[in-house]
mmCIF file of C-alpha atoms in Angstrom:
data_model
loop_
_atom_site.group_PDB
_atom_site.id
_atom_site.type_symbol
_atom_site.label_atom_id
_atom_site.label_comp_id
_atom_site.label_asym_id
_atom_site.label_seq_id
_atom_site.Cartn_x
_atom_site.Cartn_y
_atom_site.Cartn_z
ATOM 1 C CA MET A 824 18.167 -34.552 20.712
ATOM 2 C CA SER A 825 21.110 -36.598 19.483
ATOM 3 C CA LEU A 826 20.664 -37.953 15.970
ATOM 4 C CA LEU A 827 21.400 -41.646 15.472
ATOM 5 C CA THR A 828 22.496 -42.815 12.046
ATOM 6 C CA SER A 829 23.901 -46.026 10.648
ATOM 7 C CA ASN A 830 25.258 -45.178 7.239
ATOM 8 C CA PRO A 831 22.676 -43.930 6.333
ATOM 9 C CA ALA A 832 19.602 -45.490 8.017
ATOM 10 C CA ALA A 833 17.935 -43.679 10.927
ATOM 11 C CA ALA A 834 17.121 -45.447 14.178
ATOM 12 C CA ALA A 835 13.558 -46.651 14.747
ATOM 13 C CA GLN A 836 13.941 -46.303 18.517
ATOM 14 C CA VAL A 837 15.099 -42.946 19.858
ATOM 15 C CA LEU A 838 18.225 -42.691 21.983
ATOM 16 C CA PHE A 839 16.743 -41.929 25.394
ATOM 17 C CA SER A 840 13.960 -44.493 25.645
ATOM 18 C CA SER A 841 12.934 -47.918 26.918
ATOM 19 C CA SER A 842 10.687 -50.103 24.783
ATOM 20 C CA ALA A 843 8.861 -53.366 25.418
ATOM 21 C CA THR A 844 8.909 -53.851 21.630
ATOM 22 C CA GLN A 845 12.149 -54.817 19.898
ATOM 23 C CA MET A 846 12.843 -52.417 17.017
ATOM 24 C CA HIS A 847 16.375 -53.422 15.949
ATOM 25 C CA ASP A 848 18.604 -56.478 15.909
ATOM 26 C CA ILE A 849 20.251 -57.011 19.288
ATOM 27 C CA GLY A 850 23.753 -55.578 19.003
ATOM 28 C CA ALA A 851 22.909 -53.237 16.119
ATOM 29 C CA GLN A 852 25.286 -50.276 16.090
ATOM 30 C CA MET A 853 24.424 -46.612 15.667
ATOM 31 C CA VAL A 854 26.636 -43.527 15.786
ATOM 32 C CA THR A 855 26.060 -39.837 16.415
ATOM 33 C CA PRO A 856 27.678 -37.195 14.170
ATOM 34 C CA ASP A 857 30.222 -36.512 16.936
ATOM 35 C CA GLY A 858 31.432 -40.121 16.827
ATOM 36 C CA ARG A 859 29.789 -41.604 19.916
ATOM 37 C CA LYS A 860 28.789 -45.242 19.381
ATOM 38 C CA PHE A 861 25.782 -47.111 20.744
ATOM 39 C CA ARG A 862 24.608 -50.719 20.687
ATOM 40 C CA TYR A 863 21.018 -51.904 20.819
ATOM 41 C CA CYS A 864 20.510 -54.083 23.878
ATOM 42 C CA LYS A 865 17.989 -55.947 25.956
ATOM 43 C CA ALA A 866 18.023 -55.465 29.727
ATOM 44 C CA GLY A 867 18.378 -58.558 31.859
ATOM 45 C CA ALA A 868 16.721 -59.353 35.188
ATOM 46 C CA THR A 869 17.353 -55.868 36.612
ATOM 47 C CA ALA A 870 16.660 -52.463 35.134
ATOM 48 C CA LEU A 871 19.510 -50.485 33.601
ATOM 49 C CA VAL A 872 20.359 -47.267 35.447
ATOM 50 C CA ALA A 873 21.828 -44.284 33.604
ATOM 51 C CA GLY A 874 25.466 -43.648 34.465
ATOM 52 C CA LYS A 875 26.244 -47.261 35.377
ATOM 53 C CA LEU A 876 28.636 -49.571 33.550
ATOM 54 C CA GLN A 877 26.926 -52.693 32.173
ATOM 55 C CA GLN A 878 28.144 -56.261 31.645
ATOM 56 C CA ALA A 879 27.237 -58.962 29.132
ATOM 57 C CA PRO A 880 25.137 -61.868 30.459
ATOM 58 C CA ALA A 881 27.103 -64.154 32.753
ATOM 59 C CA GLU A 882 29.138 -66.965 31.257
ATOM 60 C CA VAL A 883 27.454 -70.384 31.466
ATOM 61 C CA THR A 884 30.281 -72.900 31.694
ATOM 62 C CA GLY A 885 27.850 -75.811 31.408
ATOM 63 C CA ASP A 886 27.074 -74.705 27.844
ATOM 64 C CA GLN A 887 30.708 -75.021 26.776
ATOM 65 C CA ASN A 888 32.838 -77.876 25.439
ATOM 66 C CA LEU A 889 29.751 -79.615 24.040
ATOM 67 C CA THR A 890 30.226 -82.859 22.105
ATOM 68 C CA ALA A 891 29.116 -82.580 18.497
ATOM 69 C CA VAL A 892 27.134 -84.947 16.341
ATOM 70 C CA ALA A 893 28.879 -85.515 13.004
ATOM 71 C CA ALA A 894 27.746 -83.051 10.318
ATOM 72 C CA ALA A 895 28.729 -82.450 6.709
ATOM 73 C CA ALA A 896 30.378 -79.311 5.416
ATOM 74 C CA GLY A 897 27.586 -77.011 4.255
ATOM 75 C CA ALA A 898 25.169 -78.056 7.003
ATOM 76 C CA THR A 899 23.211 -75.256 8.680
ATOM 77 C CA THR A 900 22.003 -77.340 11.632
ATOM 78 C CA VAL A 901 24.293 -78.616 14.393
ATOM 79 C CA VAL A 902 23.466 -81.035 17.198
ATOM 80 C CA SER A 903 25.186 -82.051 20.435
ATOM 81 C CA THR A 904 25.006 -85.231 22.490
ATOM 82 C CA SER A 905 25.727 -83.187 25.634
ATOM 83 C CA THR A 906 22.954 -82.291 28.048
ATOM 84 C CA VAL A 907 22.086 -78.586 28.286
ATOM 85 C CA THR A 908 19.192 -76.617 29.702
ATOM 86 C CA VAL A 909 18.240 -73.630 27.561
ATOM 87 C CA THR A 910 15.076 -71.671 26.942
ATOM 88 C CA ALA A 911 13.808 -71.211 23.390
ATOM 89 C CA ASN A 912 16.137 -68.889 21.454
ATOM 90 C CA GLN A 913 18.217 -68.105 24.530
ATOM 91 C CA TYR A 914 21.276 -68.132 22.270
ATOM 92 C CA ALA A 915 19.626 -66.745 19.123
ATOM 93 C CA GLY A 916 21.802 -63.952 17.784
ATOM 94 C CA GLY A 917 24.719 -65.453 19.665
ATOM 95 C CA PHE A 918 27.343 -67.863 18.404
ATOM 96 C CA VAL A 919 28.644 -71.398 18.160
ATOM 97 C CA ALA A 920 32.415 -71.292 18.705
ATOM 98 C CA VAL A 921 34.312 -74.437 17.668
ATOM 99 C CA SER A 922 36.941 -75.139 20.330
ATOM 100 C CA VAL A 923 38.298 -78.562 19.309
ATOM 101 C CA THR A 924 39.058 -79.797 15.789
ATOM 102 C CA PRO A 925 37.662 -80.670 13.233
ATOM 103 C CA ASP A 926 36.629 -77.122 12.158
ATOM 104 C CA VAL A 927 38.428 -75.562 15.126
ATOM 105 C CA GLY A 928 38.570 -71.760 15.244
ATOM 106 C CA ARG A 929 35.309 -71.220 13.367
ATOM 107 C CA LEU A 930 32.514 -69.028 14.705
ATOM 108 C CA TYR A 931 28.910 -69.375 13.490
ATOM 109 C CA LYS A 932 25.961 -67.133 14.290
ATOM 110 C CA ILE A 933 22.946 -68.908 15.787
ATOM 111 C CA LYS A 934 19.675 -68.251 13.978
ATOM 112 C CA SER A 935 17.266 -70.082 16.296
ATOM 113 C CA HIS A 936 16.733 -73.067 18.559
ATOM 114 C CA ALA A 937 14.013 -74.696 20.652
ATOM 115 C CA ALA A 938 14.016 -75.100 24.430
ATOM 116 C CA PHE A 939 15.995 -78.092 25.728
ATOM 117 C CA THR A 940 16.463 -79.745 29.094
ATOM 118 C CA ALA A 941 18.328 -82.847 27.946
ATOM 119 C CA ALA A 942 20.785 -84.174 25.397
ATOM 120 C CA ALA A 943 20.546 -83.660 21.619
ATOM 121 C CA PRO A 944 20.049 -79.873 21.588
ATOM 122 C CA THR A 945 19.798 -78.648 18.008
ATOM 123 C CA PHE A 946 20.844 -75.218 16.748
ATOM 124 C CA GLU A 947 19.986 -73.573 13.426
ATOM 125 C CA LEU A 948 22.847 -71.481 12.020
ATOM 126 C CA GLU A 949 22.770 -68.448 9.746
ATOM 127 C CA ASP A 950 25.825 -69.664 7.825
ATOM 128 C CA ALA A 951 26.850 -73.100 6.637
ATOM 129 C CA LEU A 952 29.635 -75.136 8.251
ATOM 130 C CA GLN A 953 32.929 -74.528 6.481
ATOM 131 C CA ASN A 954 34.270 -77.993 7.285
ATOM 132 C CA ALA A 955 32.736 -81.317 8.250
ATOM 133 C CA TRP A 956 32.255 -82.038 11.958
ATOM 134 C CA THR A 957 32.946 -85.365 13.635
ATOM 135 C CA THR A 958 32.190 -86.643 17.116
ATOM 136 C CA SER A 959 35.616 -85.276 18.099
ATOM 137 C CA THR A 960 34.443 -81.704 17.426
ATOM 138 C CA ARG A 961 33.689 -79.651 20.529
ATOM 139 C CA PHE A 962 31.863 -76.332 20.617
ATOM 140 C CA ASP A 963 30.789 -73.580 23.008
ATOM 141 C CA LEU A 964 27.512 -71.670 23.061
ATOM 142 C CA ILE A 965 28.172 -67.922 23.275
ATOM 143 C CA ALA A 966 25.328 -65.551 24.097
ATOM 144 C CA ASN A 967 24.901 -62.291 22.220
ATOM 145 C CA PRO A 968 26.752 -59.933 24.612
ATOM 146 C CA TYR A 969 23.993 -57.321 24.344
ATOM 147 C CA ASN A 970 21.118 -59.707 25.086
ATOM 148 C CA GLY A 971 20.327 -59.599 28.798
ATOM 149 C CA VAL A 972 22.870 -57.036 29.996
ATOM 150 C CA VAL A 973 23.263 -56.441 33.735
ATOM 151 C CA VAL A 974 24.916 -53.851 35.964
ATOM 152 C CA ASN A 975 28.624 -54.663 35.949
ATOM 153 C CA PRO A 976 29.193 -56.679 39.151
ATOM 154 C CA THR A 977 32.119 -56.296 41.528
ATOM 155 C CA THR A 978 33.232 -59.817 40.585
ATOM 156 C CA ALA A 979 33.248 -60.195 36.821
ATOM 157 C CA THR A 980 31.127 -62.964 35.297
ATOM 158 C CA SER A 981 31.600 -61.710 31.725
ATOM 159 C CA MET A 982 32.928 -58.530 30.087
ATOM 160 C CA PRO A 983 31.836 -54.883 30.280
ATOM 161 C CA VAL A 984 29.791 -53.952 27.201
ATOM 162 C CA GLY A 985 28.783 -50.327 27.665
ATOM 163 C CA ALA A 986 27.343 -47.526 29.735
ATOM 164 C CA ALA A 987 23.620 -47.155 30.357
ATOM 165 C CA ILE A 988 22.395 -43.767 29.141
ATOM 166 C CA TYR A 989 18.751 -44.272 30.100
ATOM 167 C CA ASN A 990 16.814 -46.235 32.702
ATOM 168 C CA ILE A 991 15.807 -49.228 30.572
ATOM 169 C CA ALA A 992 13.193 -51.396 32.287
ATOM 170 C CA ILE A 993 13.676 -55.090 33.051
ATOM 171 C CA SER A 994 13.605 -57.169 29.826
ATOM 172 C CA GLU A 995 13.024 -54.064 27.687
ATOM 173 C CA PHE A 996 15.089 -52.701 24.822
ATOM 174 C CA GLY A 997 17.175 -49.576 24.339
ATOM 175 C CA TRP A 998 20.596 -48.130 23.594
ATOM 176 C CA LEU A 999 23.881 -48.715 25.418
ATOM 177 C CA GLN A 1000 26.889 -46.451 24.822
ATOM 178 C CA THR A 1001 30.144 -48.170 23.884
ATOM 179 C CA LYS A 1002 32.452 -45.402 22.656
ATOM 180 C CA GLY A 1003 33.008 -41.691 23.143
ATOM 181 C CA VAL A 1004 32.340 -39.298 25.981
ATOM 182 C CA ALA A 1005 29.951 -40.808 28.534
ATOM 183 C CA ASN A 1006 28.891 -39.990 32.099
ATOM 184 C CA LEU A 1007 29.800 -42.703 34.630
ATOM 185 C CA LEU A 1008 29.927 -43.317 38.371
ATOM 186 C CA ALA A 1009 33.396 -43.187 39.981
ATOM 187 C CA ASP A 1010 34.648 -45.504 42.703
ATOM 188 C CA GLY A 1011 37.508 -43.592 44.312
ATOM 189 C CA THR A 1012 38.995 -40.330 43.087
ATOM 190 C CA VAL A 1013 39.602 -40.282 39.344
ATOM 191 C CA THR A 1014 42.395 -38.144 37.899
ATOM 192 C CA VAL A 1015 41.939 -36.420 34.556
ATOM 193 C CA GLY A 1016 43.690 -38.123 31.654
ATOM 194 C CA THR A 1017 44.203 -41.484 33.381
ATOM 195 C CA ALA A 1018 43.116 -44.965 32.311
ATOM 196 C CA LEU A 1019 40.025 -46.458 33.938
ATOM 197 C CA VAL A 1020 38.795 -49.987 34.618
ATOM 198 C CA ALA A 1021 35.613 -51.615 35.881
ATOM 199 C CA SER A 1022 35.353 -51.258 39.666
ATOM 200 C CA ASN A 1023 35.677 -54.370 41.819
ATOM 201 C CA ALA A 1024 34.146 -52.627 44.842
ATOM 202 C CA THR A 1025 31.133 -50.696 43.540
ATOM 203 C CA ALA A 1026 28.809 -52.320 41.003
ATOM 204 C CA GLY A 1027 28.428 -50.282 37.828
ATOM 205 C CA ALA A 1028 31.290 -47.898 38.650
ATOM 206 C CA VAL A 1029 34.736 -47.251 37.169
ATOM 207 C CA GLU A 1030 38.008 -46.713 39.012
ATOM 208 C CA ALA A 1031 41.668 -45.946 38.376
ATOM 209 C CA LEU A 1032 43.632 -48.538 36.428
ATOM 210 C CA THR A 1033 44.700 -51.517 38.543
ATOM 211 C CA GLY A 1034 45.947 -53.889 35.870
ATOM 212 C CA VAL A 1035 43.474 -56.565 36.998
ATOM 213 C CA GLN A 1036 39.943 -55.519 35.992
ATOM 214 C CA ALA A 1037 38.742 -54.930 32.430
ATOM 215 C CA ALA A 1038 39.814 -51.622 30.866
ATOM 216 C CA VAL A 1039 36.878 -49.411 29.827
ATOM 217 C CA GLY A 1040 38.320 -46.004 28.863
ATOM 218 C CA ASN A 1041 40.036 -42.814 29.995
ATOM 219 C CA ALA A 1042 39.057 -39.935 32.268
ATOM 220 C CA VAL A 1043 38.067 -36.787 30.362
ATOM 221 C CA THR A 1044 37.916 -34.870 33.655
ATOM 222 C CA GLY A 1045 38.745 -35.493 37.273
ATOM 223 C CA ILE A 1046 35.871 -37.139 39.183
ATOM 224 C CA ALA A 1047 35.345 -37.186 42.938
ATOM 225 C CA THR A 1048 34.556 -40.571 44.445
ATOM 226 C CA THR A 1049 30.840 -41.533 44.385
ATOM 227 C CA GLU A 1050 30.164 -38.765 41.861
ATOM 228 C CA TYR A 1051 29.519 -39.063 38.135
ATOM 229 C CA GLY A 1052 31.842 -37.613 35.518
ATOM 230 C CA ALA A 1053 33.116 -37.662 31.952
ATOM 231 C CA VAL A 1054 34.750 -40.844 30.707
ATOM 232 C CA PHE A 1055 35.841 -41.526 27.128
ATOM 233 C CA LEU A 1056 34.703 -45.096 26.560
ATOM 234 C CA THR A 1057 36.947 -47.337 24.467
ATOM 235 C CA LEU A 1058 34.933 -50.553 24.542
ATOM 236 C CA GLU A 1059 35.091 -50.705 20.743
#
């Protein structure tokens, strides 16, 4: 069994498992002694299947470019006058990204929030605002990329985040591999030593570099199409 460590803590949830109980922070990183990296994730609306590339939850454009309510530097609560529909803590562990000044370029981790279906959504932050906000400030809500992962679709709706190493059940928790030698499905013949990207024809697969899809790693071996083979992931 592979040993997971995190300088120096041991993992509460073993590598090859699916759990209905959350045992780590979403996105927590662990490494094996051989240098493979893993991130703790929550499966989305479909189960994760071992050997398939996974994507972060789909971008929600309606939760971007939100109009801010003025807030003082040092505040740990931010409010918008924009209308959004979110479930309780949908964005917890994710981020507020300030896209229009004042305070442009800042990124704040979201601690918690209630459910909202109208204007005035309020978000509690883990860190205080570095600069005052005005009604000119605009911000985006960014989900934790490991919270609600899905099989990487043929048309990207977010970014690839890792390879499933175990069949994690719907809405359950487990580990996703992000770096090092992994076993992944090939779409088309893969040549040893070549760069690989997310497939745009077979969900969850990788294919030879096209220059269009997201890069995910390099082929450790040649892989016949529709078969699984060794890929060195370089997602982080």
